[in-house]
Amino acid sequence: MDTTPKGSRVHIALFGKRNAGKSSLINAITKQEVALVSPIAGTTTDPVYKAMEILPLGAVMFIDTAGLDDSGSLGEMRVKKSKAVLSKADVVLLVIDAKNGYDQLERMLLNDVQQRQLPVIAVFNKIDGCAETVWRENLRQFQAAYPNIPVVAVSALQKQNIDELLQKLISLEPQNKGQTIIGDLIAPEQIVLLVTPIDEAAPKGRLILPQVQVLRDILDHDAQAIVCQPQNLANTLTKLKNPPDLVITDSQAFGEVAAILPTDVPLTSFSILMARYKGDLALLTAGAKIIDTLKPHDKILIAEACTHHQQKDDIGTVKIPQLLAKRIGGPLDFAFVNGNQYPEDLSQYKLVIHCGGCMLNRQEMLYRLNSLANAQVPVVNYGVLLSALNNILDRAIAPLGLQQN
Ligand SMILES: Nc1nc2c(ncn2[C@@H]2O[C@H](COP(=O)(O)OP(=O)(O)O)[C@@H](O)[C@H]2O)c(=O)[nH]1
Ligand code: SF4
Ligand SMILES: [Mg+2]
């Protein structure tokens, strides 16, 4: 079974006019009939996500979009939905019918792509169906206009030059390539101690995703991991010849762990590491700073990326509002949104509190954070906010080379 988490896959988004061959190209690359191909223009409506393993690229997520030229009000909505995909794309494939070449619609998309500094490849498709002189001339015109964009001429139908396209994909640097959770904080042979309480909140029979991802990252970097529960921490430390090089704890146990651990041993939490991996820790830490400037009845927006099943004492709708009100010493005015719709007027909010974004990739989380930063609204996420409310943020960010004050 393939269980690479969605948020860790390289997201490859395909754009182009209707019938350019986007869906056929996904099928050609994956050597499977994963996308619906049809001669009827407008077959792909909502963006379609397909998780795949393709050698030698690894775990990817293809996003097949509707045509850029979809018309009518329904069509416009599809185009809007397609463009929203840009905020989560790591790499863009712009598919162009080789016979027709490109025009204003592709230019507009490329403007957006270049503004976001996304890596892009232009794929001239259907070279089997037109005279070589024609597609070569169209290709030449494109290259003259966009000398920095790699191009490749293919036939998705006849599986021509697909390997060349794959090579180009591999040579691109997706923006989050090389991003590691803790790889840059540890050296080979170092010992990392993970403290993970197995309490009622822990799922039965397994560890949670951030813990698994951290463990894997430690092994990927030739360091060693020891895992224990908070009540075994003191015993574990006495059995080690030297103190661990880094300790990572579940936030809930931070206080308990900090009390046992000598102050010169670097200590952080899984949620702080994930906040850095997924987003911009400096920005989130700056957002956390403003909590002590909040006054009763200030407006706060709590934004969740998806509609997960809410539990009793739900962190976003119950726990955080209660803790914040207690800290401020009076009620705050909370608004809640989920999905990717922020209210038009963000200026009324003193702070936006975003969920951890476990279902988002780094690209999309950064996009969301940056749009708030551009609107000059302070933003913090659940993990960083809870650390600040528990007064552990300073110690937790120190091993990551950040200081709050
Ligand atoms: N001759 C030729 N036809 C193609 C090629 N790629 C796609 N097509 C055809 O173009 C039509 C639209 O393809 P599709 O993949 O659905 O395009 P999309 O709308 O961009 O997703 C279908 O009839 C395909 O069979 C190609 O490389 N050569
Ligand atoms: S933290 Fe994850 S599950 Fe919760 S709202 Fe955000 S994306 Fe959804
Ligand atoms: Mg399609």
Short mmCIF file of C-alpha atoms and ligand atoms in Angstrom, two decimals:
data_model
loop_
_atom_site.label_atom_id
_atom_site.label_comp_id
_atom_site.label_asym_id
_atom_site.label_seq_id
_atom_site.Cartn_x
_atom_site.Cartn_y
_atom_site.Cartn_z
CA MET A 1 0.00 0.00 0.00
CA ASP A 2 1.20 3.46 -0.83
CA THR A 3 0.97 5.69 2.22
CA THR A 4 3.23 8.66 1.49
CA PRO A 5 1.25 11.48 3.07
CA LYS A 6 -0.42 13.88 0.65
CA GLY A 7 1.38 16.84 2.17
CA SER A 8 4.79 15.28 1.39
CA ARG A 9 4.19 14.61 -2.30
CA VAL A 10 5.54 16.84 -5.05
CA HIS A 11 2.38 18.41 -6.51
CA ILE A 12 2.54 18.58 -10.32
CA ALA A 13 -0.30 20.69 -11.75
CA LEU A 14 -1.26 20.51 -15.43
CA PHE A 15 -2.74 23.54 -17.14
CA GLY A 16 -3.68 24.27 -20.72
CA LYS A 17 -6.62 24.89 -23.01
CA ARG A 18 -9.39 22.34 -23.34
CA ASN A 19 -8.32 19.35 -25.46
CA ALA A 20 -4.61 20.27 -25.34
CA GLY A 21 -4.08 16.75 -24.00
CA LYS A 22 -3.56 17.33 -20.27
CA SER A 23 -5.40 14.19 -19.20
CA SER A 24 -3.72 12.12 -21.94
CA LEU A 25 -0.34 13.38 -20.76
CA ILE A 26 -0.96 12.23 -17.18
CA ASN A 27 -1.87 8.81 -18.55
CA ALA A 28 1.27 8.75 -20.69
CA ILE A 29 3.55 9.75 -17.80
CA THR A 30 2.03 7.30 -15.36
CA LYS A 31 1.57 4.59 -18.00
CA GLN A 32 -1.95 4.14 -16.65
CA GLU A 33 -5.45 5.25 -17.54
CA VAL A 34 -5.79 7.46 -14.48
CA ALA A 35 -7.31 10.54 -16.08
CA LEU A 36 -10.45 10.75 -18.16
CA VAL A 37 -9.59 11.46 -21.80
CA SER A 38 -12.24 12.62 -24.22
CA PRO A 39 -12.49 14.39 -27.57
CA ILE A 40 -15.38 16.39 -26.08
CA ALA A 41 -13.95 19.66 -24.81
CA GLY A 42 -14.54 20.34 -21.11
CA THR A 43 -14.49 16.74 -19.87
CA THR A 44 -12.36 17.55 -16.83
CA THR A 45 -14.40 19.82 -14.56
CA ASP A 46 -13.18 20.08 -10.96
CA PRO A 47 -9.43 19.63 -10.48
CA VAL A 48 -8.70 15.90 -10.19
CA TYR A 49 -5.99 14.72 -7.78
CA LYS A 50 -4.10 11.53 -8.41
CA ALA A 51 -1.39 10.26 -6.08
CA MET A 52 1.26 8.21 -7.91
CA GLU A 53 4.69 6.75 -7.50
CA ILE A 54 6.69 7.38 -10.65
CA LEU A 55 10.26 6.36 -11.01
CA PRO A 56 12.62 8.05 -10.68
CA LEU A 57 10.57 11.00 -9.36
CA GLY A 58 9.12 9.25 -6.32
CA ALA A 59 5.84 10.15 -4.65
CA VAL A 60 3.96 12.78 -6.61
CA MET A 61 0.45 14.20 -6.77
CA PHE A 62 -0.84 15.04 -10.24
CA ILE A 63 -3.50 17.71 -10.45
CA ASP A 64 -5.49 17.61 -13.68
CA THR A 65 -7.38 20.87 -14.26
CA ALA A 66 -10.20 22.08 -16.49
CA GLY A 67 -9.33 24.07 -19.63
CA LEU A 68 -8.07 27.64 -19.32
CA ASP A 69 -10.46 28.56 -22.13
CA ASP A 70 -13.61 27.15 -20.54
CA SER A 71 -16.43 29.60 -21.28
CA GLY A 72 -19.83 30.55 -19.83
CA SER A 73 -20.46 31.19 -16.14
CA LEU A 74 -19.94 27.51 -15.21
CA GLY A 75 -16.77 27.55 -17.29
CA GLU A 76 -15.50 30.67 -15.56
CA MET A 77 -16.01 28.98 -12.22
CA ARG A 78 -13.97 26.03 -13.43
CA VAL A 79 -11.19 28.33 -14.61
CA LYS A 80 -11.20 30.00 -11.18
CA LYS A 81 -11.00 26.63 -9.44
CA SER A 82 -8.18 25.60 -11.76
CA LYS A 83 -6.19 28.73 -11.00
CA ALA A 84 -6.64 28.20 -7.27
CA VAL A 85 -4.63 25.01 -7.83
CA LEU A 86 -1.58 27.21 -8.43
CA SER A 87 -1.39 27.91 -4.71
CA LYS A 88 -0.60 24.26 -3.99
CA ALA A 89 1.49 23.42 -7.06
CA ASP A 90 5.20 22.67 -6.62
CA VAL A 91 5.68 22.32 -10.37
CA VAL A 92 3.50 23.40 -13.32
CA LEU A 93 3.19 21.67 -16.68
CA LEU A 94 1.68 24.00 -19.26
CA VAL A 95 0.28 21.82 -22.03
CA ILE A 96 -0.01 23.49 -25.45
CA ASP A 97 -1.44 22.01 -28.63
CA ALA A 98 1.68 22.01 -30.83
CA LYS A 99 -0.31 22.79 -33.97
CA ASN A 100 -2.04 25.86 -32.53
CA GLY A 101 0.75 27.27 -30.41
CA TYR A 102 0.13 29.63 -27.50
CA ASP A 103 -1.80 32.87 -27.08
CA GLN A 104 -3.13 35.29 -24.48
CA LEU A 105 -4.59 32.58 -22.21
CA GLU A 106 -1.24 30.83 -21.78
CA ARG A 107 0.46 34.22 -21.34
CA MET A 108 -1.91 35.08 -18.50
CA LEU A 109 -1.25 31.80 -16.76
CA LEU A 110 2.50 32.20 -17.18
CA ASN A 111 2.26 35.66 -15.60
CA ASP A 112 0.70 34.11 -12.50
CA VAL A 113 3.19 31.25 -12.50
CA GLN A 114 6.17 33.57 -12.78
CA GLN A 115 4.85 35.91 -10.10
CA ARG A 116 4.75 32.96 -7.75
CA GLN A 117 8.19 31.87 -8.92
CA LEU A 118 6.93 28.40 -9.63
CA PRO A 119 9.02 26.07 -11.75
CA VAL A 120 7.23 25.41 -15.06
CA ILE A 121 7.74 23.30 -18.19
CA ALA A 122 5.93 24.04 -21.45
CA VAL A 123 4.80 20.81 -23.09
CA PHE A 124 3.99 21.05 -26.80
CA ASN A 125 1.70 18.07 -27.29
CA LYS A 126 0.24 16.24 -30.31
CA ILE A 127 3.35 16.52 -32.49
CA ASP A 128 2.17 13.31 -34.18
CA GLY A 129 -0.83 15.16 -35.55
CA CYS A 130 0.81 18.05 -37.36
CA ALA A 131 3.58 18.92 -39.78
CA GLU A 132 7.00 19.21 -38.15
CA THR A 133 7.61 22.63 -39.69
CA VAL A 134 4.42 23.91 -38.03
CA TRP A 135 5.11 22.76 -34.49
CA ARG A 136 8.77 23.73 -34.71
CA GLU A 137 7.79 27.27 -35.66
CA ASN A 138 5.29 27.46 -32.78
CA LEU A 139 7.94 26.15 -30.42
CA ARG A 140 10.46 28.69 -31.71
CA GLN A 141 8.06 31.57 -31.12
CA PHE A 142 7.42 30.40 -27.57
CA GLN A 143 11.12 30.06 -26.83
CA ALA A 144 11.78 33.52 -28.19
CA ALA A 145 9.15 34.96 -25.83
CA TYR A 146 10.08 32.80 -22.83
CA PRO A 147 13.77 31.91 -23.14
CA ASN A 148 13.95 30.74 -19.50
CA ILE A 149 11.12 28.24 -19.62
CA PRO A 150 12.15 24.71 -20.55
CA VAL A 151 10.10 23.25 -23.41
CA VAL A 152 9.57 19.74 -24.65
CA ALA A 153 7.67 18.51 -27.71
CA VAL A 154 5.74 15.27 -27.15
CA SER A 155 2.95 13.05 -28.31
CA ALA A 156 0.91 11.83 -25.37
CA LEU A 157 -1.04 9.59 -27.73
CA GLN A 158 1.99 7.84 -29.20
CA LYS A 159 4.08 8.11 -26.01
CA GLN A 160 6.77 10.05 -27.87
CA ASN A 161 9.42 11.98 -25.87
CA ILE A 162 7.75 11.22 -22.54
CA ASP A 163 11.12 10.17 -21.08
CA GLU A 164 12.56 13.53 -22.10
CA LEU A 165 9.72 15.24 -20.26
CA LEU A 166 10.41 13.13 -17.17
CA GLN A 167 14.09 14.07 -17.30
CA LYS A 168 13.14 17.75 -17.42
CA LEU A 169 10.78 17.26 -14.46
CA ILE A 170 13.55 15.66 -12.44
CA SER A 171 16.00 18.44 -13.22
CA LEU A 172 13.58 21.11 -12.00
CA GLU A 173 13.94 22.20 -8.44
CA PRO A 174 10.51 22.05 -6.85
CA GLN A 175 10.36 24.77 -4.24
CA ASN A 176 10.21 22.46 -1.26
CA LYS A 177 12.78 19.96 -2.51
CA GLY A 178 15.40 19.31 0.11
CA GLN A 179 13.12 20.60 2.84
CA THR A 180 13.58 18.38 5.86
CA ILE A 181 11.88 18.29 9.23
CA ILE A 182 15.02 18.10 11.33
CA GLY A 183 17.78 17.01 8.95
CA ASP A 184 19.50 20.40 9.15
CA LEU A 185 19.47 20.36 12.96
CA ILE A 186 21.28 17.07 13.49
CA ALA A 187 24.53 15.51 12.38
CA PRO A 188 25.16 11.85 11.54
CA GLU A 189 25.67 9.67 14.64
CA GLN A 190 23.89 12.10 16.93
CA ILE A 191 21.26 10.85 19.34
CA VAL A 192 17.75 12.29 19.24
CA LEU A 193 15.38 11.43 22.06
CA LEU A 194 11.66 11.48 21.29
CA VAL A 195 9.19 11.77 24.15
CA THR A 196 5.72 10.62 23.13
CA PRO A 197 3.05 10.12 25.78
CA ILE A 198 0.81 7.15 25.06
CA ASP A 199 -2.34 8.45 26.70
CA GLU A 200 -6.03 8.36 25.90
CA ALA A 201 -5.60 10.85 23.08
CA ALA A 202 -3.04 8.63 21.32
CA PRO A 203 -4.51 6.51 18.51
CA LYS A 204 -4.59 2.78 19.19
CA GLY A 205 -1.67 0.68 17.96
CA ARG A 206 0.28 3.34 16.09
CA LEU A 207 2.17 6.60 16.28
CA ILE A 208 0.79 9.78 14.75
CA LEU A 209 2.06 11.08 11.41
CA PRO A 210 4.42 13.84 12.65
CA GLN A 211 6.13 11.33 14.98
CA VAL A 212 6.57 8.84 12.15
CA GLN A 213 7.85 11.54 9.81
CA VAL A 214 10.38 12.80 12.39
CA LEU A 215 11.62 9.23 13.01
CA ARG A 216 12.08 8.69 9.29
CA ASP A 217 13.91 12.00 8.91
CA ILE A 218 16.31 11.08 11.73
CA LEU A 219 17.12 7.79 10.00
CA ASP A 220 17.45 9.51 6.61
CA HIS A 221 20.19 11.65 8.14
CA ASP A 222 22.12 8.77 9.72
CA ALA A 223 21.32 9.90 13.24
CA GLN A 224 19.84 7.66 15.92
CA ALA A 225 16.49 7.85 17.66
CA ILE A 226 15.42 6.70 21.08
CA VAL A 227 11.73 6.84 21.94
CA CYS A 228 10.21 6.87 25.41
CA GLN A 229 7.21 8.08 27.36
CA PRO A 230 7.51 11.06 29.77
CA GLN A 231 7.40 8.84 32.86
CA ASN A 232 10.43 6.89 31.58
CA LEU A 233 12.47 9.95 30.64
CA ALA A 234 14.56 10.18 33.83
CA ASN A 235 15.39 6.49 33.64
CA THR A 236 16.28 6.74 29.93
CA LEU A 237 18.64 9.67 30.60
CA THR A 238 20.51 7.80 33.34
CA LYS A 239 21.13 4.93 30.94
CA LEU A 240 22.71 7.17 28.30
CA LYS A 241 26.46 7.77 28.60
CA ASN A 242 26.03 11.35 27.30
CA PRO A 243 22.97 13.58 27.23
CA PRO A 244 21.00 13.39 23.95
CA ASP A 245 21.90 15.92 21.26
CA LEU A 246 18.28 16.94 20.85
CA VAL A 247 15.01 16.10 22.60
CA ILE A 248 11.66 16.36 20.86
CA THR A 249 8.50 16.08 22.89
CA ASP A 250 4.80 16.15 22.39
CA SER A 251 3.68 19.68 23.36
CA GLN A 252 1.35 18.36 26.07
CA ALA A 253 4.33 16.91 27.95
CA PHE A 254 6.65 19.88 27.38
CA GLY A 255 6.50 21.19 30.94
CA GLU A 256 7.11 17.78 32.45
CA VAL A 257 10.02 17.07 30.10
CA ALA A 258 11.56 20.54 30.54
CA ALA A 259 11.56 20.04 34.32
CA ILE A 260 13.52 16.77 34.08
CA LEU A 261 15.90 17.71 31.28
CA PRO A 262 19.07 19.73 32.08
CA THR A 263 18.61 23.26 30.68
CA ASP A 264 21.60 22.95 28.35
CA VAL A 265 20.00 20.06 26.42
CA PRO A 266 18.17 21.42 23.35
CA LEU A 267 14.44 20.74 23.60
CA THR A 268 11.70 21.34 21.05
CA SER A 269 8.29 19.91 20.18
CA PHE A 270 6.81 18.00 17.26
CA SER A 271 4.38 20.82 16.55
CA ILE A 272 7.12 23.46 16.40
CA LEU A 273 9.11 21.28 13.99
CA MET A 274 6.03 20.73 11.84
CA ALA A 275 5.20 24.45 11.89
CA ARG A 276 8.65 25.14 10.47
CA TYR A 277 8.45 22.28 7.95
CA LYS A 278 4.99 23.30 6.76
CA GLY A 279 5.21 27.04 7.00
CA ASP A 280 7.16 30.06 8.09
CA LEU A 281 8.10 29.68 11.76
CA ALA A 282 9.47 33.22 12.08
CA LEU A 283 6.16 34.66 10.83
CA LEU A 284 4.13 32.41 13.13
CA THR A 285 6.31 33.27 16.10
CA ALA A 286 5.85 36.97 15.39
CA GLY A 287 2.08 36.34 15.32
CA ALA A 288 2.28 34.64 18.71
CA LYS A 289 3.96 37.74 20.13
CA ILE A 290 0.84 39.83 19.82
CA ILE A 291 -1.35 37.70 22.09
CA ASP A 292 -0.43 39.77 25.12
CA THR A 293 -1.50 42.97 23.31
CA LEU A 294 -5.03 41.62 22.72
CA LYS A 295 -7.93 43.21 24.54
CA PRO A 296 -11.38 41.83 25.40
CA HIS A 297 -13.77 41.91 22.40
CA ASP A 298 -10.95 42.03 19.82
CA LYS A 299 -11.88 40.12 16.67
CA ILE A 300 -10.01 36.89 16.04
CA LEU A 301 -10.42 34.64 13.01
CA ILE A 302 -9.87 30.92 13.43
CA ALA A 303 -9.21 29.28 10.05
CA GLU A 304 -9.20 25.55 9.46
CA ALA A 305 -8.10 24.09 6.13
CA CYS A 306 -10.65 21.29 6.04
CA THR A 307 -13.89 20.18 7.66
CA HIS A 308 -12.52 17.48 9.92
CA HIS A 309 -14.73 15.64 12.35
CA GLN A 310 -15.02 17.82 15.44
CA GLN A 311 -14.39 16.22 18.80
CA LYS A 312 -15.47 17.12 22.29
CA ASP A 313 -13.02 19.82 23.48
CA ASP A 314 -12.18 20.49 19.83
CA ILE A 315 -8.88 22.33 19.71
CA GLY A 316 -9.95 25.06 17.27
CA THR A 317 -13.52 25.74 18.32
CA VAL A 318 -13.32 25.06 22.06
CA LYS A 319 -9.87 24.74 23.57
CA ILE A 320 -8.04 27.66 21.93
CA PRO A 321 -10.91 30.17 22.41
CA GLN A 322 -11.10 29.21 26.10
CA LEU A 323 -7.36 29.42 26.71
CA LEU A 324 -7.05 32.74 24.91
CA ALA A 325 -9.98 34.31 26.76
CA LYS A 326 -8.43 33.18 30.03
CA ARG A 327 -5.06 34.70 29.10
CA ILE A 328 -6.61 38.01 28.01
CA GLY A 329 -8.90 38.11 31.04
CA GLY A 330 -12.11 38.65 29.09
CA PRO A 331 -14.15 37.36 26.14
CA LEU A 332 -12.85 37.71 22.59
CA ASP A 333 -14.93 37.93 19.46
CA PHE A 334 -14.19 34.76 17.47
CA ALA A 335 -15.15 34.03 13.87
CA PHE A 336 -14.56 30.62 12.27
CA VAL A 337 -13.95 29.62 8.65
CA ASN A 338 -12.91 26.42 6.98
CA GLY A 339 -11.77 25.55 3.50
CA ASN A 340 -9.83 28.22 1.69
CA GLN A 341 -12.34 31.04 1.84
CA TYR A 342 -11.13 33.94 3.95
CA PRO A 343 -13.55 36.80 4.55
CA GLU A 344 -13.01 39.69 2.11
CA ASP A 345 -12.15 42.19 4.80
CA LEU A 346 -9.35 40.82 6.92
CA SER A 347 -8.35 44.18 8.36
CA GLN A 348 -10.95 43.87 11.14
CA TYR A 349 -9.07 40.93 12.66
CA LYS A 350 -6.35 41.46 15.22
CA LEU A 351 -5.07 37.94 14.71
CA VAL A 352 -5.71 34.95 12.46
CA ILE A 353 -5.18 31.56 14.05
CA HIS A 354 -4.66 28.87 11.41
CA CYS A 355 -4.83 25.13 11.96
CA GLY A 356 -1.68 23.01 11.61
CA GLY A 357 -2.55 22.30 7.98
CA CYS A 358 -1.78 18.58 8.14
CA MET A 359 -3.74 18.06 4.90
CA LEU A 360 -1.92 20.85 3.03
CA ASN A 361 1.45 20.75 1.38
CA ARG A 362 4.09 23.32 2.28
CA GLN A 363 3.42 25.30 -0.86
CA GLU A 364 -0.23 25.86 -0.02
CA MET A 365 0.42 26.61 3.64
CA LEU A 366 3.05 29.19 2.66
CA TYR A 367 0.65 30.72 0.18
CA ARG A 368 -2.02 31.09 2.86
CA LEU A 369 0.43 32.53 5.38
CA ASN A 370 1.90 34.94 2.86
CA SER A 371 -1.51 36.23 1.80
CA LEU A 372 -2.21 37.09 5.43
CA ALA A 373 1.24 38.63 5.85
CA ASN A 374 0.61 40.74 2.72
CA ALA A 375 -2.69 41.91 4.22
CA GLN A 376 -0.64 42.83 7.32
CA VAL A 377 -2.71 40.61 9.58
CA PRO A 378 -0.68 38.77 12.22
CA VAL A 379 -1.02 35.02 11.87
CA VAL A 380 -0.15 32.13 14.16
CA ASN A 381 -0.93 28.43 13.97
CA TYR A 382 -2.36 26.10 16.60
CA GLY A 383 0.97 24.55 17.60
CA VAL A 384 2.87 27.81 17.97
CA LEU A 385 -0.03 29.51 19.75
CA LEU A 386 -0.42 26.68 22.27
CA SER A 387 3.33 26.78 22.94
CA ALA A 388 3.10 30.52 23.58
CA LEU A 389 0.05 30.10 25.83
CA ASN A 390 1.92 27.46 27.81
CA ASN A 391 5.00 29.72 28.02
CA ILE A 392 7.26 27.18 26.32
CA LEU A 393 7.76 28.89 22.97
CA ASP A 394 11.14 30.42 23.77
CA ARG A 395 12.78 27.16 24.75
CA ALA A 396 11.08 25.25 21.91
CA ILE A 397 12.30 27.58 19.17
CA ALA A 398 15.84 28.02 20.50
CA PRO A 399 17.18 24.76 18.95
CA LEU A 400 15.86 25.99 15.58
CA GLY A 401 17.97 29.12 15.70
CA LEU A 402 15.02 31.41 16.44
CA GLN A 403 14.39 33.64 19.38
CA GLN A 404 11.08 35.17 20.22
CA ASN A 405 12.35 38.36 21.81
N1 LIG B 1 -3.12 13.05 -32.17
C1 LIG B 1 -3.06 13.23 -30.86
N2 LIG B 1 -4.18 13.35 -30.15
C2 LIG B 1 -4.08 13.54 -28.82
C3 LIG B 1 -2.81 13.59 -28.16
N3 LIG B 1 -3.03 13.81 -26.84
C4 LIG B 1 -4.38 13.90 -26.68
N4 LIG B 1 -5.00 13.71 -27.86
C5 LIG B 1 -6.45 13.71 -28.09
O1 LIG B 1 -6.99 15.01 -27.81
C6 LIG B 1 -8.28 14.90 -27.21
C7 LIG B 1 -8.27 15.63 -25.86
O2 LIG B 1 -7.39 14.98 -24.98
P1 LIG B 1 -7.50 15.16 -23.41
O3 LIG B 1 -6.34 14.46 -22.83
O4 LIG B 1 -8.87 14.77 -22.93
O5 LIG B 1 -7.32 16.74 -23.32
P2 LIG B 1 -7.55 17.72 -22.05
O6 LIG B 1 -8.87 18.37 -22.27
O7 LIG B 1 -6.44 18.74 -22.15
O8 LIG B 1 -7.47 16.91 -20.82
C8 LIG B 1 -8.55 13.39 -27.08
O9 LIG B 1 -9.34 13.00 -28.17
C9 LIG B 1 -7.17 12.77 -27.15
O10 LIG B 1 -7.18 11.47 -27.64
C10 LIG B 1 -1.62 13.44 -28.96
O11 LIG B 1 -0.49 13.43 -28.49
N5 LIG B 1 -1.82 13.25 -30.29
S1 SF4 B 2 -5.08 20.50 11.14
FE1 SF4 B 2 -5.37 19.04 9.48
S2 SF4 B 2 -7.31 17.96 9.97
FE2 SF4 B 2 -7.24 19.82 11.22
S3 SF4 B 2 -8.37 21.36 10.01
FE3 SF4 B 2 -6.18 21.60 9.53
S4 SF4 B 2 -5.83 20.37 7.71
FE4 SF4 B 2 -7.81 19.71 8.60
MG MG B 3 -8.88 16.66 -19.35
#
